[in-house]
Coordinates of C-alpha atoms in Angstrom, one line a residue:
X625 CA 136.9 103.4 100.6
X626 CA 133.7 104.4 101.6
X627 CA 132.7 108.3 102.7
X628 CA 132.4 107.6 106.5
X629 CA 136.0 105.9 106.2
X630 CA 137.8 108.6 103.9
X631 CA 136.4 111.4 106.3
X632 CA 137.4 109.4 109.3
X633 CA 141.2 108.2 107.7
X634 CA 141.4 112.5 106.4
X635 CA 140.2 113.4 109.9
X636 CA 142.9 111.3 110.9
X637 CA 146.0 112.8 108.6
X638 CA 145.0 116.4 109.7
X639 CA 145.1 115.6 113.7
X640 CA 148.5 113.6 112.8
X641 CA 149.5 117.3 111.0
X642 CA 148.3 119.6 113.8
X643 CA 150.6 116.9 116.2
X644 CA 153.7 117.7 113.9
X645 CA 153.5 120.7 113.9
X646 CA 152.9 121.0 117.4
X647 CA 156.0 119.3 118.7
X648 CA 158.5 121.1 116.2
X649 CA 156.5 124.8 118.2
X650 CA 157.3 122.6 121.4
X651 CA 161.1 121.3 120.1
X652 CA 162.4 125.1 118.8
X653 CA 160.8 126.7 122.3
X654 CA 163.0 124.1 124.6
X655 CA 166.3 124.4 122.5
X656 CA 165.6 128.3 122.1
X657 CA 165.5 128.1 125.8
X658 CA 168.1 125.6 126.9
X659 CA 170.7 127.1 124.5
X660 CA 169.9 130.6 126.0
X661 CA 170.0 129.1 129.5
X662 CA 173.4 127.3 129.1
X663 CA 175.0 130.6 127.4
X664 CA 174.2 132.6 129.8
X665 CA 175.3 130.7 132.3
X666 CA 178.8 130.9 130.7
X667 CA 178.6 134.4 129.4
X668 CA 176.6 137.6 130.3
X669 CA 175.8 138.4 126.9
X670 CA 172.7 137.4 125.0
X671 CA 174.0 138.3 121.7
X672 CA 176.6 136.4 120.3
X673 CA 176.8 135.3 116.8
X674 CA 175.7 131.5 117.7
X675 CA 172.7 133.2 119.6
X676 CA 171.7 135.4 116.9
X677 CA 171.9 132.6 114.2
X678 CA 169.5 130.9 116.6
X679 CA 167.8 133.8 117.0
X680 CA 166.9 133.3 113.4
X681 CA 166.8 130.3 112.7
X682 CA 163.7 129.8 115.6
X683 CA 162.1 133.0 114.1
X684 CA 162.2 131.8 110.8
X685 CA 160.8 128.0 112.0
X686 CA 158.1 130.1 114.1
X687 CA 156.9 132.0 111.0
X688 CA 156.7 128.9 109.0
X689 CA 154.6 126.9 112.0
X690 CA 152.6 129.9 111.7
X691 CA 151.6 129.9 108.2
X692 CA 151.7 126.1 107.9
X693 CA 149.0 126.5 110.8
X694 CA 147.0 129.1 108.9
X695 CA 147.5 127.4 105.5
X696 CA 146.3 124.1 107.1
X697 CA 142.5 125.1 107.4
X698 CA 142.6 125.7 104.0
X699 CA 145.0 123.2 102.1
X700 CA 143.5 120.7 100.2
X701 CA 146.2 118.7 98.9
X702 CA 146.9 117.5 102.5
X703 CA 149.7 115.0 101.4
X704 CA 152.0 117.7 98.9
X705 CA 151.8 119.6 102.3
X706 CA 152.9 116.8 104.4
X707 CA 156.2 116.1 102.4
X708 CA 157.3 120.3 102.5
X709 CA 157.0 119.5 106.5
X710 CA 158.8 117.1 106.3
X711 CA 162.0 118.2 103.9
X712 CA 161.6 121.6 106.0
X713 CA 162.4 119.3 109.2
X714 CA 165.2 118.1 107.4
X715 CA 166.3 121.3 106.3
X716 CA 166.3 123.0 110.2
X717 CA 168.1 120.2 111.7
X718 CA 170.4 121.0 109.4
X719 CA 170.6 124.2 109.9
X720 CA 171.1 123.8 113.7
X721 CA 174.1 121.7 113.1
X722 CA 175.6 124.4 111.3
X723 CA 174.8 126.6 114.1
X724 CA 176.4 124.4 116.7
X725 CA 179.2 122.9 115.4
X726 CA 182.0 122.5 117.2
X727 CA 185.6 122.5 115.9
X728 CA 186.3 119.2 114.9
X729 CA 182.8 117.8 113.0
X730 CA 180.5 116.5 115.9
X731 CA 177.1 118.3 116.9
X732 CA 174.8 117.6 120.0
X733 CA 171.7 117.8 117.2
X734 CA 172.8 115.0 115.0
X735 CA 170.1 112.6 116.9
X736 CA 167.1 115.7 115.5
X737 CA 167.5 113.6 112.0
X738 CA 166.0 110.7 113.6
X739 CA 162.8 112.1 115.3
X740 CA 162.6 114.1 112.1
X741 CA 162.8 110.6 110.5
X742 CA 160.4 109.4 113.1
X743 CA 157.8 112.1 112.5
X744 CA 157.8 111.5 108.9
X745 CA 157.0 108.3 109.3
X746 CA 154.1 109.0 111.7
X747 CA 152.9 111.5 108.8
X748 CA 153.6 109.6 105.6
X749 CA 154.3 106.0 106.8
X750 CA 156.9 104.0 105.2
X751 CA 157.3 107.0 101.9
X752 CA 157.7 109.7 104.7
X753 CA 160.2 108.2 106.6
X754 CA 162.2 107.4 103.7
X755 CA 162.2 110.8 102.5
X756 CA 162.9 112.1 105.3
X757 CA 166.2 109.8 105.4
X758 CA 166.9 110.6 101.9
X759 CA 166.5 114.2 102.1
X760 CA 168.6 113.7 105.4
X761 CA 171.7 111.9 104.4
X762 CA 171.6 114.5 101.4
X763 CA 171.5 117.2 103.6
X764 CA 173.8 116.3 105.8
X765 CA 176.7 114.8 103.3
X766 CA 176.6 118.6 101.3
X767 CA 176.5 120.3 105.0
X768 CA 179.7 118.3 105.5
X769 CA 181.2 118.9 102.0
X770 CA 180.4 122.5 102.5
X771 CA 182.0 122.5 105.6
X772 CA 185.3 120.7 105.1
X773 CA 185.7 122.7 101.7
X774 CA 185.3 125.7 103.8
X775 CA 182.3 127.2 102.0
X776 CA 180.3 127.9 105.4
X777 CA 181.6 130.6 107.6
X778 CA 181.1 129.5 111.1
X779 CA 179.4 131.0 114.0
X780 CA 180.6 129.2 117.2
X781 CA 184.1 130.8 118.8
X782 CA 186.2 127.8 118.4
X783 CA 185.9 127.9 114.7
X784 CA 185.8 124.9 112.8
X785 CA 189.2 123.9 110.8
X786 CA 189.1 121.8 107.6
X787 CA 192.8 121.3 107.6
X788 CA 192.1 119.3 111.2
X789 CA 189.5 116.7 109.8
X790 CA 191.0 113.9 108.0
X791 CA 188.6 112.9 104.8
X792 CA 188.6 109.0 105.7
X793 CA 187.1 110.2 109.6
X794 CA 184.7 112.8 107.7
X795 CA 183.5 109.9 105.5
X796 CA 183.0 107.1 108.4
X797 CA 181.1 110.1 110.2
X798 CA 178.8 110.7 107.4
X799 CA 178.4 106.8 106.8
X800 CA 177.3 105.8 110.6
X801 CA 175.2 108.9 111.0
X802 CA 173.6 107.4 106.9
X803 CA 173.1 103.9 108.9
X804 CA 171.7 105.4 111.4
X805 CA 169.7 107.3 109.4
X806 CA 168.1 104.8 107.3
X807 CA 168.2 102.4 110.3
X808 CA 165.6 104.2 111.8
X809 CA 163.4 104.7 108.2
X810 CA 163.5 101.1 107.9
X811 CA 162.1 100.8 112.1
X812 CA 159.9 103.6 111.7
X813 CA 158.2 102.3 108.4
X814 CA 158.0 99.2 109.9
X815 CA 156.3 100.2 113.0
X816 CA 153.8 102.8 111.0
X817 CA 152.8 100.3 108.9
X818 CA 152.1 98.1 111.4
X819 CA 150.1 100.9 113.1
X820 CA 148.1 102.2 110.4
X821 CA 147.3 98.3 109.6
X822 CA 146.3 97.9 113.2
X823 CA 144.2 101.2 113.1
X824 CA 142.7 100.1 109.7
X825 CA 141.4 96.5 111.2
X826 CA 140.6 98.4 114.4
X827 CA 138.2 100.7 112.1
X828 CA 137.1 97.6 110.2
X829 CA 135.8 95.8 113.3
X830 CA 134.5 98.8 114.7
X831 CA 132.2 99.5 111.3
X832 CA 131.3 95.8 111.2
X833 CA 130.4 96.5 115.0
X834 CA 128.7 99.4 114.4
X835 CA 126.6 97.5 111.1
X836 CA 126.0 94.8 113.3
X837 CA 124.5 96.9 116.0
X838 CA 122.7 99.3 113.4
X839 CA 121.0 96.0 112.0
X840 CA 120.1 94.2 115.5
X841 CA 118.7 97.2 116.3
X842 CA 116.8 97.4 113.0
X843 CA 115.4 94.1 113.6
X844 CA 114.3 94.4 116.6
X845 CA 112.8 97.8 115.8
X846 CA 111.3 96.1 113.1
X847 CA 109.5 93.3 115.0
X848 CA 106.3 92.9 115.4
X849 CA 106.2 91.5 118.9
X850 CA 107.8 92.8 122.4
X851 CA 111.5 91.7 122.9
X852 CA 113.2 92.9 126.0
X853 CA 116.2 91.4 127.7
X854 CA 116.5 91.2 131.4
X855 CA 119.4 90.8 133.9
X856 CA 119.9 88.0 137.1
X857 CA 118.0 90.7 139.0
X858 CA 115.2 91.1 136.7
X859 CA 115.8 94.3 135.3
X860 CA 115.4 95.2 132.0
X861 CA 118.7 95.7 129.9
X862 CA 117.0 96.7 126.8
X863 CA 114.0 97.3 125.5
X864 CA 112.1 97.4 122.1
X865 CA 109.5 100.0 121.2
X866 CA 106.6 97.5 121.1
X867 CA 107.4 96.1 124.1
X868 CA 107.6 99.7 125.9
X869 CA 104.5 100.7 124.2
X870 CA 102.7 97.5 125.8
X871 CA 104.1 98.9 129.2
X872 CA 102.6 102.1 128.7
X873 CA 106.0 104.3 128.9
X874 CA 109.1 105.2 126.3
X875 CA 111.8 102.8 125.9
X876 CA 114.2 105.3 127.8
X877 CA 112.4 105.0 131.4
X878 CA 111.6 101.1 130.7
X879 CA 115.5 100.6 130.3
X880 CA 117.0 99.8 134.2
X881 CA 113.5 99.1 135.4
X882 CA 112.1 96.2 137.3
X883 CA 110.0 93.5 135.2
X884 CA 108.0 93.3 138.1
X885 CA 107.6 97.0 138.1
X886 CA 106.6 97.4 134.7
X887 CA 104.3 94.1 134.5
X888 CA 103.1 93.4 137.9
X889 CA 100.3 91.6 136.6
X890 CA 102.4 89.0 134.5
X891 CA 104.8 88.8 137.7
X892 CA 103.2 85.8 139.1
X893 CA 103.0 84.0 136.1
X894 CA 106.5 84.7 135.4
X895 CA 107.1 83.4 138.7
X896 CA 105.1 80.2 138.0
X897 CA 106.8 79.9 134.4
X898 CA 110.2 80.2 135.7
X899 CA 112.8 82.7 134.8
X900 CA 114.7 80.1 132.4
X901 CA 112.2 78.7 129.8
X902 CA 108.4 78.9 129.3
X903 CA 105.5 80.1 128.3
X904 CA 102.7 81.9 129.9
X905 CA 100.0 84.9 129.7
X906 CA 98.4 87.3 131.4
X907 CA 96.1 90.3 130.6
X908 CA 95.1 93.3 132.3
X909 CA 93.3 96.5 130.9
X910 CA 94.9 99.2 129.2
X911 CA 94.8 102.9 129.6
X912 CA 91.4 102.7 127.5
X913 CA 89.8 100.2 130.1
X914 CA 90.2 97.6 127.2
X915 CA 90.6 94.3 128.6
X916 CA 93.9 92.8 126.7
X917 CA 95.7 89.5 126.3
X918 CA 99.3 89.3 125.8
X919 CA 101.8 86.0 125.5
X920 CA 105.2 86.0 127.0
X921 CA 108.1 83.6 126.1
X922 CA 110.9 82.9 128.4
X923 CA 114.4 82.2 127.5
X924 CA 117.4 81.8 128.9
X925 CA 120.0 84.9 127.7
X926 CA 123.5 83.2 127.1
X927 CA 126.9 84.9 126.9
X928 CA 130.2 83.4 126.0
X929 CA 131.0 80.0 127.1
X930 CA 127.2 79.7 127.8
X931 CA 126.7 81.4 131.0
X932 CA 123.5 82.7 131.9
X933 CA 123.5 86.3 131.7
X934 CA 119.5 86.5 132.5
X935 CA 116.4 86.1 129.9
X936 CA 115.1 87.1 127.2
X937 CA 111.5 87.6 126.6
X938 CA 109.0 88.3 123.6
X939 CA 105.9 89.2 124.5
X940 CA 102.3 89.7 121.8
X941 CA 99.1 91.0 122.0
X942 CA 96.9 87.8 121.5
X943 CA 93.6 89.7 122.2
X944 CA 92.5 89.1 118.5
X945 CA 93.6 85.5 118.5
X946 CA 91.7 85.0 121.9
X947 CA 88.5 86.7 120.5
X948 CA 88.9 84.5 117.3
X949 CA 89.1 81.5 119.1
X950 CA 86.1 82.5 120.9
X951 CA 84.1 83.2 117.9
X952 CA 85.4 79.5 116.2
X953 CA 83.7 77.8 119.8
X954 CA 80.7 79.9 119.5
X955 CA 80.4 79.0 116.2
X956 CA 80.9 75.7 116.4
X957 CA 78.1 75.3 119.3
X958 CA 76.0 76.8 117.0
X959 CA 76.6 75.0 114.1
X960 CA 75.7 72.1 116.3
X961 CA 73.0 73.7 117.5
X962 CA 71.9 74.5 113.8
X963 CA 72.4 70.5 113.0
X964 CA 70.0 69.7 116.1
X965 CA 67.6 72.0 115.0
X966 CA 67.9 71.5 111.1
X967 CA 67.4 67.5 112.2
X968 CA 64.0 68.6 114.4
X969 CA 62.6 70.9 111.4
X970 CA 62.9 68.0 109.0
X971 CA 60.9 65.8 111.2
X972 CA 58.4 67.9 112.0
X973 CA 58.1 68.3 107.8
X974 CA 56.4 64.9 107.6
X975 CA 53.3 65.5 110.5
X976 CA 52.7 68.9 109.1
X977 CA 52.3 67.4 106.1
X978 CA 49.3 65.0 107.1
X979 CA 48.2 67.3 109.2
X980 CA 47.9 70.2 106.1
X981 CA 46.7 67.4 103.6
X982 CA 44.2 66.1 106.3
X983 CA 42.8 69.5 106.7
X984 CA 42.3 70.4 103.1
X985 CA 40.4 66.5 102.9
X986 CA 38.2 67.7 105.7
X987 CA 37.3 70.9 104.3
X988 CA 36.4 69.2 100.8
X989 CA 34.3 66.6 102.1
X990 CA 32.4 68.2 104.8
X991 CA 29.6 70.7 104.7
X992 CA 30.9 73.3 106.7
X993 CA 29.3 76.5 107.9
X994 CA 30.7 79.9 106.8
X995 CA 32.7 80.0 110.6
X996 CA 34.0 76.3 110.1
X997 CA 35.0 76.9 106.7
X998 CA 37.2 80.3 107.9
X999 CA 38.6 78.3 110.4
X1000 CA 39.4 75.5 108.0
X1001 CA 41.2 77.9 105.8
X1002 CA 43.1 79.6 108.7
X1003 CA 44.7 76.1 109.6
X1004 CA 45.1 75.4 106.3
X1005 CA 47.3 79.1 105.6
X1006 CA 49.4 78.8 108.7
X1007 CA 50.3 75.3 107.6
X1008 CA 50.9 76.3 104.7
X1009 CA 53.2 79.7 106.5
X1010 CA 55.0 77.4 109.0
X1011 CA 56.2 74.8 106.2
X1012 CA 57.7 77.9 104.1
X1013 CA 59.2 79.1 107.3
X1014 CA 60.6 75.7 108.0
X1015 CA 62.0 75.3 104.1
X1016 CA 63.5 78.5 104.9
X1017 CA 65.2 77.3 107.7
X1018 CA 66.3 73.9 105.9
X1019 CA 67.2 76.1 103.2
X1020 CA 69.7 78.3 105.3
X1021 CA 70.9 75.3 107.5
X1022 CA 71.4 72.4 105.0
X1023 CA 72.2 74.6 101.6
X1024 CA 72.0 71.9 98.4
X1025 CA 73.8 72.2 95.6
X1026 CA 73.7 75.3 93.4
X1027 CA 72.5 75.5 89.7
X1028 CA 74.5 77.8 88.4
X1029 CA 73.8 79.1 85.0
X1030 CA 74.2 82.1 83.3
X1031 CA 71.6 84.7 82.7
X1032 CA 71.9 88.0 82.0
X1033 CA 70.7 89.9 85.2
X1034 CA 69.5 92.9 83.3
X1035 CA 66.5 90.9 81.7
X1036 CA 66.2 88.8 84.7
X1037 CA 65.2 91.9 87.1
X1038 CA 62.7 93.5 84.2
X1039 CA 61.1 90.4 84.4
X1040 CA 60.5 90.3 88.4
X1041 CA 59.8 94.1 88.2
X1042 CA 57.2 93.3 85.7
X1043 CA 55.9 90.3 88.0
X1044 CA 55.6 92.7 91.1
X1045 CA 53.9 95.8 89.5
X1046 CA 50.5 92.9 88.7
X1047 CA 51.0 91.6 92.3
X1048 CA 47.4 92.0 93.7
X1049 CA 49.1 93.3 97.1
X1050 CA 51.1 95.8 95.5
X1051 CA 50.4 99.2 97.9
X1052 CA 49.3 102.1 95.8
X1053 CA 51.1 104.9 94.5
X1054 CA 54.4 102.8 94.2
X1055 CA 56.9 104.5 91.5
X1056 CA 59.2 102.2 89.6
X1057 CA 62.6 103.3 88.4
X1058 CA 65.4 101.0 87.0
X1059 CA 68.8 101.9 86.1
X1060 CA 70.1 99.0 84.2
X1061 CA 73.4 98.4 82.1
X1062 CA 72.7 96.2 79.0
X1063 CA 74.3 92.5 78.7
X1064 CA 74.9 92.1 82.1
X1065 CA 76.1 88.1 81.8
X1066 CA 76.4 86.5 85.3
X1067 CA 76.7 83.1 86.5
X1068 CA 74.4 82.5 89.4
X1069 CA 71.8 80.1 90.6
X1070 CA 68.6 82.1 88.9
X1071 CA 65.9 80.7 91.5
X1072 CA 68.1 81.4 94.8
X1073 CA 69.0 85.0 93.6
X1074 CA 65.0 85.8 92.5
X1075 CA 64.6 85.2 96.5
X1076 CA 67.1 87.6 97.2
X1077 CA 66.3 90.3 95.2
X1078 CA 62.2 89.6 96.0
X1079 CA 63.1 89.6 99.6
X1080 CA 64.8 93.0 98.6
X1081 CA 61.9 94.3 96.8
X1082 CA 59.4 92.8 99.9
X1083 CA 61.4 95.3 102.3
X1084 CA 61.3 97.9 100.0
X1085 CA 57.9 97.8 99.9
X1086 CA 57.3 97.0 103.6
X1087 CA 58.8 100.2 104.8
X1088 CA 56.8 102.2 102.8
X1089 CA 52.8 101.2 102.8
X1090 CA 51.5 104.2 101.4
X1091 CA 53.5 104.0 98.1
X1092 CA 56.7 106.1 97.6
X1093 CA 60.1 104.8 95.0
X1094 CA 61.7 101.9 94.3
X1095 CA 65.0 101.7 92.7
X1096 CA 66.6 99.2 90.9
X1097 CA 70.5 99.9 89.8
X1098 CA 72.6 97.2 88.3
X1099 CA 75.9 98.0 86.6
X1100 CA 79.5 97.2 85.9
X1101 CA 82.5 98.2 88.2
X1102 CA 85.4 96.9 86.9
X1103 CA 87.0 94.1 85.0
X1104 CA 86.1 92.4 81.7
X1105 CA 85.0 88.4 81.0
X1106 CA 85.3 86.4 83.6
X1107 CA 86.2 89.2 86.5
X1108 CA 83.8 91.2 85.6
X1109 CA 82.2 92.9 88.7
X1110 CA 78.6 94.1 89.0
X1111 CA 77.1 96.0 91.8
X1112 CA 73.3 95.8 92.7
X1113 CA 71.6 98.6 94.3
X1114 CA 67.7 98.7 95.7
X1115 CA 67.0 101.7 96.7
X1116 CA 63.7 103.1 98.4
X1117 CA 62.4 106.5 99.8
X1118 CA 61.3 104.9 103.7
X1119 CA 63.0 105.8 106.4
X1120 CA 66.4 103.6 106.5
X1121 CA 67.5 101.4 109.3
X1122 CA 68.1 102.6 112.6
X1123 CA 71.6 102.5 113.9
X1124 CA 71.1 100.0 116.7
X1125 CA 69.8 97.3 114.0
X1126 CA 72.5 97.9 111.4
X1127 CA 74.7 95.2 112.8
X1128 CA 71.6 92.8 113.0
X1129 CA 70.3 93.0 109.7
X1130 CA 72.4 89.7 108.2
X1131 CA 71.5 88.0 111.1
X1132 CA 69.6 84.6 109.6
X1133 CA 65.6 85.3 110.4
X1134 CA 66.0 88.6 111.6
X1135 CA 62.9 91.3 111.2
X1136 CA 61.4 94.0 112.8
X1137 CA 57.7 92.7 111.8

């Protein structure tokens, strides 16, 4: 049994206790009274030898109500405790009988067996009740042995008289009273059982309820998207925490609300969508004044026997998916725009061409004054500048294959570092410092990744005309063999990039020269 059951079936046993014990307080106070009532009625005194056995008898079953109460709250042994109420039942019914036996062998409190019977079973089930028959018809048979033996003095006036009571009547007595006894064990246990199998299924479907609910309610908690449930009048039945957090307010005020009230902006395409089945959007700005897009889904909700109880929607922010799908257009207009402009740059490769090669012709054969000449060789250098732009271009727009080989990049940036120091352009006072791991083995395409890292070195020295430090670090991060991973730093002492061109700087072409 799990601990949620076992403190709900022990939480159980004691209120079924605290009941027993309860009605025998409630039993002993109306025959106390009753028997008091009718006595007096017949006689002015209060103290007869009946009354006073009764007297003590109901003290005695008070005192032991009393500390069965204050013993309950700290028993453990619940079910030991159960069975002494029960044989102490038996024992003051009884007693009572003893009390209030008139002469012949018939009481008024013969039936007290049963509902002792009865609340035996309600404590014990079927093992209670039959104890309490047992202990009963045990009882009872040495009461009426004791009696007819004349071992009991007796209390009432018209004394009993042994010599009066025939043994074959005293027998059939104490056999229909044993029927009747065990009778009611057998209907008691019967109908216990039945109970406490009813309560157990009862507390079975009400834990599978109760996991059922816990895990709907996890789910749904759990879910990335808005669900929410609405009735025929459009009011929301329930409400998850994305949902209510798309609303703006807490699940609590959402619940009972309007859809309309909540959503007004996704009212009319609800409206256009239908309350049954679809699928629409709408957006609106949040509490940021961020413009958002969300998707709602319509569905019918369907009790039993597939009657429309109202909808159910599930609603997600798309406002990523929308921007994404903005990007992917934009991109691909410029990717076309890239092929348009890739397929003019090529063309205009072939007049440059003549027009450079004429030019340099021109300039060889003709005697040319000093002027002429620098104009010559001013056509001739921005032919020569607007064919590297336009490779560069070709380059970035219609990438060939790459070489890859490996190299190790260590050596391969001491040799461009060597290159650039003899570079005739090389400003003055620049101070070279590289920070290089050894063995550095990478597979890369050598002449694409000597543009990048002079382009590198070009800025580096760009920013800083009047000399100042250039850095080279190269070195491992992590890994070993194939994943190895290397990181490349250059480093100079100019003044950085301002903020506002950070996000530009990958942007294909883009300079501040």
């Amino acid at each position: 049994m799990e601990p949620a059951a076992a403190r709900a079936a022990g939480d159980d046993f004691y209120r079924r206790l605290q009941l027993s014990l309860l009605l025998r307080t409630l039993l002993v106070l109306f025959l106390l009274g009753a028997t008091v009532f009718i006595s007096f009625t017949r006689t002015p005194s209060l103290l007869t030898r009946p009354l006073i056995a009764l007297y003590i008898l109901s003290g005695v079953t008070f005192t032991v109500i009393t500390i069965s109460i204050i013993m309950l709250r700290f028993m453990r042994q619940l079910t030991l405790f159960s069975f002494l109420q029960i044989i102490y039942e038996i024992i003051f019914v009884t007693a009572l009988i003893w009390i209030t036996t008139t002469e012949g062998i018939e009481s008024i409190f013969t039936f007290l067996y049963l509902l002792a019977i009865i609340t035996g079973g309600i404590l014990q089930y079927r093992r209670g009740a039959f104890l309490a028959a047992a202990t009963g018809s045990l009882c009872y048979g040495a009461l009426l042995a004791a009696m007819k033996a004349d071992l009991l003095p007796l209390l009432l006036p018209t004394a009993f008289h042994p010599e009066n009571v025939r043994i074959n009547e005293l027998i059939y007595n104490y056999f229909i009273n044993l029927a009747a006894m065990f009778g009611t064990a057998v209907l008691a246990s019967y109908l216990t059982e039945k109970l406490r199998a009813t309560g157990d299924e009862l507390e079975e479907t009400m834990r599978d309820r109760d996991a059922l609910e816990a895990l709907n309610d996890n789910i749904v908690r759990s879910m990335s998207s808005g669900v929410m449930t609405l009735n025929r009048e459009g009011r929301i039945t329930s409400i998850n925490e994305v949902a209510a957090a798309i609303a703006g307010v807490s699940r609590e005020q959402a619940e009972g609300k309007g859809f309309i009230t909540l959503f007004p902006e996704a009212s009319a395409a609800l409206s256009v969508a239908g309350p049954d089945r679809g699928r629409f959007e709408a957006n609106w700005k949040n509490a940021q004044g961020e413009m958002r897009y969300f998707e709602f889904r319509v569905s019918p909700l369907l009790g039993a026997g597939d009657v429309t109880l109202g909808s159910l929607l599930i609603v997600d922010d798309v406002t990523d998916l929308r921007r994404m799908e903005t990007q992917l257009r934009q991109t691909d207009r410029l990717a076309a725009v890239g092929r348009l402009a890739a397929g003019i740059a090529h063309e205009i490769r072939n007049p440059l061409a003549s027009i450079s090669g004429s030019i340099q012709m021109l300039a060889h054969d003709l005697q040319l004054d000093a002027v002429n000449l620098r104009l010559m060789n001013i056509v001739i250098r921005e032919t020569d500048r607007l064919n590297g732009l336009i490779t560069d271009f070709l380059l970035y727009a219609r990438p060939g294959p790459r070489a890859l080989e490996e190299v190790f990049l260590d050596r391969l940036i001491v040799e461009l570092v060597t290159v650039a120091r003899n570079r005739p352009d090389m400003p003055p006072n620049v101070e070279w410092d590289t920070c290089l791991e050894h063995d550095l083995l990478v597979r890369i395409d050598p002449r694409m990744f000597e543009q990048i890292l002079w382009n590198l070195v070009n800025n580096a020295l760009q920013v800083q005309p009047q000399g100042g430090l250039v850095k080279i670090i190269a070195r491992r991060l992590s890994g070993n063999g194939d994943h190895t991973r290397i990181r490349l730093e250059v480093c100079d002492s100019g003044p950085g990039i301002p903020p506002e061109l950070l996000e530009k700087v990958f942007d294909p072409f883009f300079t501040t020269r």
